[in-house]
PDB file of C-alpha atoms and ligand atoms in Angstrom:
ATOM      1  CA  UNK A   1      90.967  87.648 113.960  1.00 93.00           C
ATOM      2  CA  UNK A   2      94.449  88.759 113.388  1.00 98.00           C
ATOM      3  CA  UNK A   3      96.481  91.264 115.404  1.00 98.00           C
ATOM      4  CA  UNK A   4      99.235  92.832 114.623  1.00 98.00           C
ATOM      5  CA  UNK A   5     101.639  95.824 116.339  1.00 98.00           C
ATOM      6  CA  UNK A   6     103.041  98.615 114.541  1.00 98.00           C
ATOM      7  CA  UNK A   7     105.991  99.704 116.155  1.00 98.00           C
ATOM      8  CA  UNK A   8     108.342 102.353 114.806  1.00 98.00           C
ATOM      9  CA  UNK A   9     111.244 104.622 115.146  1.00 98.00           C
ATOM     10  CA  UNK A  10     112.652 102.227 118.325  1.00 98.00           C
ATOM     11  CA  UNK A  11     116.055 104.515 118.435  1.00 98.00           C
ATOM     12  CA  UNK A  12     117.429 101.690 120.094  1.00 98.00           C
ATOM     13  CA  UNK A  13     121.304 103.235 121.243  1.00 97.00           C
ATOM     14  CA  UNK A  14     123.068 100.321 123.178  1.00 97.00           C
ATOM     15  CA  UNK A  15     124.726 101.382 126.232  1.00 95.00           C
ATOM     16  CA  UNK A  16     128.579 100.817 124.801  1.00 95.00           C
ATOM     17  CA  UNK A  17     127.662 103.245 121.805  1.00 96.00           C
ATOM     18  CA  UNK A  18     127.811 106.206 123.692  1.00 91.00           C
ATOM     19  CA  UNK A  19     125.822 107.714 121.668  1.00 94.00           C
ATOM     20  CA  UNK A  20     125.327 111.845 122.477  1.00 91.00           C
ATOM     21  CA  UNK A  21     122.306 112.208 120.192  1.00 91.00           C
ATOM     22  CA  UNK A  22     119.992 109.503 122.064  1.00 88.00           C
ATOM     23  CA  UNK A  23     117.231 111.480 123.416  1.00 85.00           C
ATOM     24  CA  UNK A  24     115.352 109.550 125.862  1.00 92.00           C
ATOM     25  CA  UNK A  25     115.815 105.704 127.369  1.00 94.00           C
ATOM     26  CA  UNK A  26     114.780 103.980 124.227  1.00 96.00           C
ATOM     27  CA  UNK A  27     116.151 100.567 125.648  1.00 96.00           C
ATOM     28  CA  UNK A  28     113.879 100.440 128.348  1.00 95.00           C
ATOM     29  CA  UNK A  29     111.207 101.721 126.138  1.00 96.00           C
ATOM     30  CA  UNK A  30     112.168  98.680 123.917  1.00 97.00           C
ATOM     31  CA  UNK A  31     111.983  96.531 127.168  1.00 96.00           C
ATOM     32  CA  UNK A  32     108.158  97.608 127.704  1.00 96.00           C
ATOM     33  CA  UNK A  33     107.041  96.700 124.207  1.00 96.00           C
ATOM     34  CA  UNK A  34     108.223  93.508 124.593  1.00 96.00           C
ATOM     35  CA  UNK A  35     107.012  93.035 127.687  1.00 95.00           C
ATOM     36  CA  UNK A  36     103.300  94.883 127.214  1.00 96.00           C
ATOM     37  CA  UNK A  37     103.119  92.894 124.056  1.00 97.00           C
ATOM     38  CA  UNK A  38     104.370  89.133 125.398  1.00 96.00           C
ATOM     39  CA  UNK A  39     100.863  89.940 128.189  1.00 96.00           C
ATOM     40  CA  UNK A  40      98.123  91.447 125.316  1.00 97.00           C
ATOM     41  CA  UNK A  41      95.160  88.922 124.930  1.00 97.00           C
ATOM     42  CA  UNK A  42      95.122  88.032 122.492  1.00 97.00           C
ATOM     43  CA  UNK A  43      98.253  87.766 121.907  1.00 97.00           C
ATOM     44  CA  UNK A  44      99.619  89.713 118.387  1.00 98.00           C
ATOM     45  CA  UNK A  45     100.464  87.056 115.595  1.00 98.00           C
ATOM     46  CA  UNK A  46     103.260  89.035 114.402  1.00 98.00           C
ATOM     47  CA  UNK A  47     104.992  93.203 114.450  1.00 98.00           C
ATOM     48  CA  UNK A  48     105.683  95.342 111.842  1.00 98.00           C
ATOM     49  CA  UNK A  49     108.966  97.667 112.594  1.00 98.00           C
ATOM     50  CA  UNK A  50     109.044 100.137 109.885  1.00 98.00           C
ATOM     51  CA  UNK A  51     112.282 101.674 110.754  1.00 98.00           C
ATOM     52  CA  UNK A  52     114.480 103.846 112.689  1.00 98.00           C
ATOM     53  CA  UNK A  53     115.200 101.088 114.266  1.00 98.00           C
ATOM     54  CA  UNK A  54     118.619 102.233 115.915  1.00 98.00           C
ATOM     55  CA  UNK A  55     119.610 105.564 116.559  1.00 98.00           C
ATOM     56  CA  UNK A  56     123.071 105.561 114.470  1.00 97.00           C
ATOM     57  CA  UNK A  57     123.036 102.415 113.056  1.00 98.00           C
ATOM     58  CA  UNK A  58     125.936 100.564 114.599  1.00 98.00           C
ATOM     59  CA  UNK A  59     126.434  97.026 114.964  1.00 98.00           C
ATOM     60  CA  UNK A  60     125.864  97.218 118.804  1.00 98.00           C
ATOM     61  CA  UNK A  61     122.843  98.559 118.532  1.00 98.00           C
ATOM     62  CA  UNK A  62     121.318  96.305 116.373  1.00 98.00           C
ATOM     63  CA  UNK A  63     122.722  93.043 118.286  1.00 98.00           C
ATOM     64  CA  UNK A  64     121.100  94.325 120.794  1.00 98.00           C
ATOM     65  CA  UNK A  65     117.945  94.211 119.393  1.00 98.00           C
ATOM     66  CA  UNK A  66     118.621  91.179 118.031  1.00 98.00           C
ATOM     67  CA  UNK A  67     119.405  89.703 121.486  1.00 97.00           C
ATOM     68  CA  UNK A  68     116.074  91.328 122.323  1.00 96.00           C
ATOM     69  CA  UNK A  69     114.232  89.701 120.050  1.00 93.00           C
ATOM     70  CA  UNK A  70     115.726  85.944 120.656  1.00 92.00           C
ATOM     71  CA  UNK A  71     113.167  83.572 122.048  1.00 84.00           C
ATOM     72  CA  UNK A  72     110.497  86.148 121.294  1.00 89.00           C
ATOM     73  CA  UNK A  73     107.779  84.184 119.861  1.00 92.00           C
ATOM     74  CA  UNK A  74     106.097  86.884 117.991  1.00 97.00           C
ATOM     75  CA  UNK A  75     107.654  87.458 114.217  1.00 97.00           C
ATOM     76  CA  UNK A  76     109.081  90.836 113.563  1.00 98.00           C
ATOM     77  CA  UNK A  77     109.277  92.108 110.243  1.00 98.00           C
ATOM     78  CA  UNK A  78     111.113  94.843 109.986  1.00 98.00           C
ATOM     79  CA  UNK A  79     112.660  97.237 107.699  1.00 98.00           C
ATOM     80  CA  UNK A  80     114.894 100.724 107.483  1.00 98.00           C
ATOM     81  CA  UNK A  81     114.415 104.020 107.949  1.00 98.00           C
ATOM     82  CA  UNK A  82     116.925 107.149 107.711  1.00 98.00           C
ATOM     83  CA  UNK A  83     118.643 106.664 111.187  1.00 98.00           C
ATOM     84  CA  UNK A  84     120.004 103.311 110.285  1.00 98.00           C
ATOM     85  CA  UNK A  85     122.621 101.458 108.497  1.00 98.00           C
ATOM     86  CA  UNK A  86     121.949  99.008 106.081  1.00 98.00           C
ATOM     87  CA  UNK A  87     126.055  97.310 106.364  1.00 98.00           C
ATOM     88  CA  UNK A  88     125.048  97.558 110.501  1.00 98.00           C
ATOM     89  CA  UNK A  89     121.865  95.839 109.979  1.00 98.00           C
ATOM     90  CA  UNK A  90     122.791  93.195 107.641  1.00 98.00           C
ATOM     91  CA  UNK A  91     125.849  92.173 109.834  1.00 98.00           C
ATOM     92  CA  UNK A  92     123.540  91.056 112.580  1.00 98.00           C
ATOM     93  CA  UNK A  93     120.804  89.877 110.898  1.00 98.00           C
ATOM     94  CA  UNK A  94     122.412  87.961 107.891  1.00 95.00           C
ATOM     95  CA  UNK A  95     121.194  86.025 104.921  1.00 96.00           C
ATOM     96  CA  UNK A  96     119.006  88.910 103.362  1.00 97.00           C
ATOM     97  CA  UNK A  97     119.685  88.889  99.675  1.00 97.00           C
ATOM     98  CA  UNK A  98     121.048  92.327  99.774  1.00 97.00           C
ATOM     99  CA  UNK A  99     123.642  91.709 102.483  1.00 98.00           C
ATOM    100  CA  UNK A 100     125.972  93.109 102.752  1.00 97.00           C
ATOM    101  CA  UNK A 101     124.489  97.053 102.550  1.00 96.00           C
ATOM    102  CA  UNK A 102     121.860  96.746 100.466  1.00 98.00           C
ATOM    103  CA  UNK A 103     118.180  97.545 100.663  1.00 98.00           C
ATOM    104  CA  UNK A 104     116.080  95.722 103.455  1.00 98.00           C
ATOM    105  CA  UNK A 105     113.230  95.268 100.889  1.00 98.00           C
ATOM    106  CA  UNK A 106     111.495  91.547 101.856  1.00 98.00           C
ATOM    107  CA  UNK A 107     108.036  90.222 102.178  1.00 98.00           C
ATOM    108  CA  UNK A 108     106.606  87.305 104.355  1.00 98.00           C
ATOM    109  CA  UNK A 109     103.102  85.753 104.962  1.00 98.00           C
ATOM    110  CA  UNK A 110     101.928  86.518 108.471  1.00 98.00           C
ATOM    111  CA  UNK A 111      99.124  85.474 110.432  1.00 97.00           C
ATOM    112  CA  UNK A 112      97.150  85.095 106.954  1.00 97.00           C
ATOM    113  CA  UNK A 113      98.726  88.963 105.752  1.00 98.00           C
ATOM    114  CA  UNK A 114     101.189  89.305 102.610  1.00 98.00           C
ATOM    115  CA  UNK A 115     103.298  91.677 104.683  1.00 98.00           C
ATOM    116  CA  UNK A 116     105.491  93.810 102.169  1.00 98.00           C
ATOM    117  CA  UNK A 117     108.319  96.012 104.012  1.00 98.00           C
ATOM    118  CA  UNK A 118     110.215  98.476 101.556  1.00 98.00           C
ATOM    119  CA  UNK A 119     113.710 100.170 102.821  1.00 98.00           C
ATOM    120  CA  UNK A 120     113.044 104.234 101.854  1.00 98.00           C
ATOM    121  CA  UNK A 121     116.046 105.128 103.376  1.00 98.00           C
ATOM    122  CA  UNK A 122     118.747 107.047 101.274  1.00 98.00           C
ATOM    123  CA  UNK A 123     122.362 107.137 102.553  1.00 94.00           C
ATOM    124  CA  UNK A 124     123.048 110.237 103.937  1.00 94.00           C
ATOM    125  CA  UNK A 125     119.616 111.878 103.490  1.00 97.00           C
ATOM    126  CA  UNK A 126     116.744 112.930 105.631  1.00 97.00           C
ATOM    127  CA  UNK A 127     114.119 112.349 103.455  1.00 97.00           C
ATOM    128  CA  UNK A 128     112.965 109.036 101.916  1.00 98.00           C
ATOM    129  CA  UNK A 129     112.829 107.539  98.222  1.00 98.00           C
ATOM    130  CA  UNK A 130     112.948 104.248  95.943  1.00 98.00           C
ATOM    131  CA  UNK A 131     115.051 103.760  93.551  1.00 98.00           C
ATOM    132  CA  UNK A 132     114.119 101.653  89.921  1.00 98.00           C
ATOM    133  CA  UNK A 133     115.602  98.401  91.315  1.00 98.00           C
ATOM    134  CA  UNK A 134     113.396  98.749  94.845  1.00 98.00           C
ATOM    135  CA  UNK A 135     110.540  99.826  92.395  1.00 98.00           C
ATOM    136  CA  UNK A 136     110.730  96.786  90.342  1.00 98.00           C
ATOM    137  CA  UNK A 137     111.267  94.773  93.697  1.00 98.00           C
ATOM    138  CA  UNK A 138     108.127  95.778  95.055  1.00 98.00           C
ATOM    139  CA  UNK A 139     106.279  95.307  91.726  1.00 98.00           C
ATOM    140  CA  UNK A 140     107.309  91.787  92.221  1.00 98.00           C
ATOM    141  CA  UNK A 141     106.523  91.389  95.810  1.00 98.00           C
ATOM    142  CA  UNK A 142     103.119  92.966  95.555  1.00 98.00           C
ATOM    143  CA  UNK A 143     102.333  90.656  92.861  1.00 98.00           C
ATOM    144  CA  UNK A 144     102.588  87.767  95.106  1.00 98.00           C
ATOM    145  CA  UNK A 145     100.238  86.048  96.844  1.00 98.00           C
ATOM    146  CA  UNK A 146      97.274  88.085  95.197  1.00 97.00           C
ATOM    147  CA  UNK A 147      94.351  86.126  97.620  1.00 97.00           C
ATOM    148  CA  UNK A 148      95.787  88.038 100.559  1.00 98.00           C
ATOM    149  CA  UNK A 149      95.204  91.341 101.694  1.00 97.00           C
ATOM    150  CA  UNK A 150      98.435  93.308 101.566  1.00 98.00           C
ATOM    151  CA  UNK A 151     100.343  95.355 104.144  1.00 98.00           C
ATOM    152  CA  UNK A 152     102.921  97.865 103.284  1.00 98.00           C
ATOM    153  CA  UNK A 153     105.872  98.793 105.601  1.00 99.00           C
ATOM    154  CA  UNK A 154     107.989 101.453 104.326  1.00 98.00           C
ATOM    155  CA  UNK A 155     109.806 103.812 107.143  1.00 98.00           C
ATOM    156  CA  UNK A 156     109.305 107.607 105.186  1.00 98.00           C
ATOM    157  CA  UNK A 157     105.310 108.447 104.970  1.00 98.00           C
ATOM    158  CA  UNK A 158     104.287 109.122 100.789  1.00 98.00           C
ATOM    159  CA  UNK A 159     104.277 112.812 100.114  1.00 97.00           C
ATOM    160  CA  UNK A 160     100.262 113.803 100.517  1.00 96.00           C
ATOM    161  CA  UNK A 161     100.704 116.951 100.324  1.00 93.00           C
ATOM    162  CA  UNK A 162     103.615 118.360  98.046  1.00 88.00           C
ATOM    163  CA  UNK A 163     102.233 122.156  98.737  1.00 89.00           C
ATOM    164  CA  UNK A 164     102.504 121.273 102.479  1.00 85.00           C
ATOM    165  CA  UNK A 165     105.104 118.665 103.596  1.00 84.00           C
ATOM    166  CA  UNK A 166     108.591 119.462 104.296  1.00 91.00           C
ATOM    167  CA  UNK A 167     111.146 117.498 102.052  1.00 92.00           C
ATOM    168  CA  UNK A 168     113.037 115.708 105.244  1.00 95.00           C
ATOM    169  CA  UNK A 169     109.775 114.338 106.105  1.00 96.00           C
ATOM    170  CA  UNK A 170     108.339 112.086 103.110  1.00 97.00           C
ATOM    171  CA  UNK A 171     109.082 110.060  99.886  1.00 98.00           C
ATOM    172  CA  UNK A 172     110.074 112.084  97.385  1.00 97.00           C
ATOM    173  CA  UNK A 173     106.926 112.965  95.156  1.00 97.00           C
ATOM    174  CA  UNK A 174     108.364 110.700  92.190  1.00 98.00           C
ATOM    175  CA  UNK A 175     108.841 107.456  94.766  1.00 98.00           C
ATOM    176  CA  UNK A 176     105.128 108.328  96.446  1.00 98.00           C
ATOM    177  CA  UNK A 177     103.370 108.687  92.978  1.00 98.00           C
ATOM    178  CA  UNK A 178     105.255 105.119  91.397  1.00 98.00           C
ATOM    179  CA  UNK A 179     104.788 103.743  94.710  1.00 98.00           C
ATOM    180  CA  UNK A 180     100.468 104.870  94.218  1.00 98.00           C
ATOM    181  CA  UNK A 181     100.120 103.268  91.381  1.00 98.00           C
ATOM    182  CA  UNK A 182     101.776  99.613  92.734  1.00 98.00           C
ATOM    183  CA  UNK A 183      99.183  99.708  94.888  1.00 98.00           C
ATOM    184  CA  UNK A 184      96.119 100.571  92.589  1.00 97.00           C
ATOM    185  CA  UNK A 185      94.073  97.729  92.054  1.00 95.00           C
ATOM    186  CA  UNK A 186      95.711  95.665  95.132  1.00 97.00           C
ATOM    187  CA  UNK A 187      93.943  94.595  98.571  1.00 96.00           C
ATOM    188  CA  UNK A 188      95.621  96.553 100.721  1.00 98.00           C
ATOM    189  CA  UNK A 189      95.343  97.134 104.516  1.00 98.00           C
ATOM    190  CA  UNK A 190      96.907 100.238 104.989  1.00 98.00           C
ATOM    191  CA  UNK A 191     100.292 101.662 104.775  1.00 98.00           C
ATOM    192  CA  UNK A 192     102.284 101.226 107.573  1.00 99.00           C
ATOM    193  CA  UNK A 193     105.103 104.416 108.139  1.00 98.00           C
ATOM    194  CA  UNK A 194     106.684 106.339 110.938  1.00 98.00           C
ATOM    195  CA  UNK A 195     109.801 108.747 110.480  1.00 98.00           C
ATOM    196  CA  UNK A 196     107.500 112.163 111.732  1.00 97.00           C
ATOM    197  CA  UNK A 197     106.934 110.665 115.300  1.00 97.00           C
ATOM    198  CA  UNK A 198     103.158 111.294 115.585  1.00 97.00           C
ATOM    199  CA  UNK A 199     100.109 108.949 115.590  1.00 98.00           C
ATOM    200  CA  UNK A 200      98.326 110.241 112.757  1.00 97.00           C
ATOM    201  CA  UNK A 201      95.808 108.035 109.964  1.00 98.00           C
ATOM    202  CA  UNK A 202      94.942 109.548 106.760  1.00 98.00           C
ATOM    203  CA  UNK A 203      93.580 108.136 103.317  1.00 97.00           C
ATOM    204  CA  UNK A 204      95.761 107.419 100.237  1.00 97.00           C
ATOM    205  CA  UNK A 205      94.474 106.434  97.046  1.00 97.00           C
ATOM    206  CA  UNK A 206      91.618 105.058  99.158  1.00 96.00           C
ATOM    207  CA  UNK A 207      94.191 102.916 101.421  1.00 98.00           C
ATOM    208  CA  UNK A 208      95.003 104.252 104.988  1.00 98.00           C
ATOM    209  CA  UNK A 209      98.430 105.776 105.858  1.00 98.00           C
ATOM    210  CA  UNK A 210      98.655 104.502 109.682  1.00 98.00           C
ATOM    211  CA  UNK A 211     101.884 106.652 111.243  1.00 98.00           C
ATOM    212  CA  UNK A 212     102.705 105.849 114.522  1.00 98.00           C
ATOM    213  CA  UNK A 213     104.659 107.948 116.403  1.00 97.00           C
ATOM    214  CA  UNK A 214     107.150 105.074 117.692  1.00 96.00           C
ATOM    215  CA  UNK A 215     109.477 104.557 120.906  1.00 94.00           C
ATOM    216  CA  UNK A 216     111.621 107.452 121.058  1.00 94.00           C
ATOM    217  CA  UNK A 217     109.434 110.720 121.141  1.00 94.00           C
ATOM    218  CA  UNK A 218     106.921 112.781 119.668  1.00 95.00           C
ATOM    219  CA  UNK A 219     106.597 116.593 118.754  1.00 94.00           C
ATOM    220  CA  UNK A 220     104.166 118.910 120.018  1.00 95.00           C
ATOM    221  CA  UNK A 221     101.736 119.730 117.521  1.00 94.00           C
ATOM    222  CA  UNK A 222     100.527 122.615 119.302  1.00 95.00           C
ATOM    223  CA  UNK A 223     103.654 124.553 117.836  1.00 94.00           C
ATOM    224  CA  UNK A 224     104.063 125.822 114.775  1.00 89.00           C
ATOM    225  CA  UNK A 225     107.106 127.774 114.839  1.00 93.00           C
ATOM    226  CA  UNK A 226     109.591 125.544 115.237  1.00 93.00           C
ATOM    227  CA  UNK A 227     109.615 121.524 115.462  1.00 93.00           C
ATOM    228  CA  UNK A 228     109.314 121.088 119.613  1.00 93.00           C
ATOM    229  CA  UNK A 229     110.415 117.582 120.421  1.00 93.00           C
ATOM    230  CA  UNK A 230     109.016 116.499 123.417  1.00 93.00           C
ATOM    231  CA  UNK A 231     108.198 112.855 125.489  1.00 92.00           C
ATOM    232  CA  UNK A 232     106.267 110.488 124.071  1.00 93.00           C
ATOM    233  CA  UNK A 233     106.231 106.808 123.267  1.00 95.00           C
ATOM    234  CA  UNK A 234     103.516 104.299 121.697  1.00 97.00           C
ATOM    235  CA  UNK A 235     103.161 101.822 119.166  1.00 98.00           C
ATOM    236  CA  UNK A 236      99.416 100.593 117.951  1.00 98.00           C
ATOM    237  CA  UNK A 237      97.126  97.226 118.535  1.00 98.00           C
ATOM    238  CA  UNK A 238      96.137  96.464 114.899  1.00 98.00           C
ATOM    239  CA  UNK A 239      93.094  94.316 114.557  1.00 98.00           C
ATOM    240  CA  UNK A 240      91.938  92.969 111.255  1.00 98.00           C
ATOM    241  CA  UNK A 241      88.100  92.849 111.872  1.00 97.00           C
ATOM    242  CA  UNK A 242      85.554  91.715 109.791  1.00 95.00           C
ATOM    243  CA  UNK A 243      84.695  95.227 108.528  1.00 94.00           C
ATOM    244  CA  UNK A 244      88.614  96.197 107.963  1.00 94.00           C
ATOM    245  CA  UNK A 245      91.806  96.950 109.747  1.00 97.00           C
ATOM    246  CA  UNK A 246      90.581  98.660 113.305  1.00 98.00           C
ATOM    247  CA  UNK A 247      94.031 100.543 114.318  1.00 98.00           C
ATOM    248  CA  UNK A 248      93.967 101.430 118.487  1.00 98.00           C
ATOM    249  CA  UNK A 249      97.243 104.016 118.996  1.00 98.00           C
ATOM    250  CA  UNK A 250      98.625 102.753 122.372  1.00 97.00           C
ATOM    251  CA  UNK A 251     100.822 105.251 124.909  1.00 95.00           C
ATOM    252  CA  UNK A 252     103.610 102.938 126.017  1.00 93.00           C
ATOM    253  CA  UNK A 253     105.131 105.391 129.459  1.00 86.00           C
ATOM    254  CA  UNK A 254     104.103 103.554 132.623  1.00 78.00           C
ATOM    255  CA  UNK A 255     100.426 105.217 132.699  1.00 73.00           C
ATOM    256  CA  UNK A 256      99.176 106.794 136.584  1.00 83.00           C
ATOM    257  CA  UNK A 257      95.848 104.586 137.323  1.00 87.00           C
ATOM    258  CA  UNK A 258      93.192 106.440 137.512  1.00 90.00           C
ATOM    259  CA  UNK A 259      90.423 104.197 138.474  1.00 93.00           C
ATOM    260  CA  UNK A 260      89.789 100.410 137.460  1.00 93.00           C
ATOM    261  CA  UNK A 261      86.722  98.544 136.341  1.00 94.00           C
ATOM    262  CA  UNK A 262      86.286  94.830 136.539  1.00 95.00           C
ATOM    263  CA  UNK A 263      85.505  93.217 132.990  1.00 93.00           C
ATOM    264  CA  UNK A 264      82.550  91.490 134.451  1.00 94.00           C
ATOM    265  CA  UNK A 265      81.440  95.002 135.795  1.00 94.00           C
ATOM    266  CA  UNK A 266      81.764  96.435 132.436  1.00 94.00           C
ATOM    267  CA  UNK A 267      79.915  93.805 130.790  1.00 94.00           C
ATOM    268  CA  UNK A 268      76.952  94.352 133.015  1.00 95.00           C
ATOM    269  CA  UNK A 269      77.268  97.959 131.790  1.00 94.00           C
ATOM    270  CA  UNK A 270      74.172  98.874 129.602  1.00 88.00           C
TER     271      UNK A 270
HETATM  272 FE1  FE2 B   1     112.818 108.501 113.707  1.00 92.61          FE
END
């Protein structure tokens, strides 16, 4: 079987950025991931980081991720979302063939999964898209590799809903509908997004959007008149089983115990 984590919108701020708009500890939240995911059994073949990965994109902040990630021996693939800097990213992790600020568009074989990872973030804007080069890009990637089933990482959710969703808060409708019809035809997992900081699965074009609401914080969905940010932090446990991708949305805060049941107790369970 292979596992995989989603993890999204980290927000990582390192400490010498001084950063005012860093809303919770997303260091130390960055410190439990690694940590929760180093002890899973079994142990996750690889992460997908579908952006957001620093808070405002500095070089700091990404060398410290970087520094996080050394000796971790669990691949990350990772790509951008609206909160980062492609010239920041690409001067710490070098050798991408966009360097130096261009999109962090790349694909990789993983644990038996063509993992595709498309950068939707736009310089200056909210809101996500992909332009004709990142189209043709993808074309190309997706067309790899064709035995495998697919996974898409791209930071900005497609638009579902263009009578509903708020511009900030998807592809633009002309980068979700080009971005459809890539897919059509293709084995593919699901869709892997984050950028709206909620756990929340719905179908595509038949594939599953999985958006996880990531390390920083979530937004109480309660509330309707405004956009209430509030505490929250998870990632998800995604299992490829033999009847499809089984997706398990994980709180990452320290959790109060409850109560505890031995696995040999619960096996004797009927
Ligand atoms: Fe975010």
């Amino acid at each position: 079987m292979t596992r995989f984590l989603h993890v999204t919108d980290l927000h990582v701020s390192a400490p010498q950025t001084n950063d005012a708009t860093r809303q919770t500890d997303t260091v130390a939240a960055l410190d439990r991931l690694i940590e929760v995911a180093l002890r899973l059994d079994p142990r996750p073949d690889f992460i997908v980081a579908s952006g957001d990965l620093t808070n405002v994109g500095d070089e700091a902040s990404y060398r410290l991720l970087a520094e996080r990630f050394e000796g971790f021996d669990i691949p990350v693939h990772m790509t951008l979302g609206n909160h980062d800097r492609r010239a920041g990213w690409h001067s710490v992790f070098p050798g991408h063939h966009a360097a130096p600020d261009g999109p962090v568009d790349h694909d990789a074989v993983l644990g038996g999964v063509h993992v595709v990872a498309l950068d939707s973030s736009v310089p200056g804007r909210v809101s996500g898209a992909l332009d004709d080069e990142q189209i043709e890009r993808a074309a190309e990637m997706l067309g790899r590799n064709p035995d495998l089933p697919k996974l898409v990482a791209i930071h900005h959710p497609p638009r579902l809903d263009p009578s509903r969703n708020f511009a900030w808060a998807t592809l633009d409708q002309h980068s979700t509908d080009r971005l459809a019809s890539l897919l059509e035809g293709r084995s593919v997992l699901a869709v892997l997004s984050g950028h709206v900081h909620m756990n929340r699965v719905a179908m595509w074009h038949g594939v599953p959007l999985v958006v996880t609401m990531g390390q920083q914080s979530t937004v109480d969905l309660t509330r309707t008149d405004a956009l209430a940010v509030v505490e929250g932090t998870g990632f998800a446990i995604c299992d490829l089983l033999p009847s499809g991708l089984q997706t398990t949305f994980v709180p990452l805060a320290e959790p109060r115990l409850i109560k505890e049941i031995s696995v040999d107790r619960l096996r004797a369970f009927s």
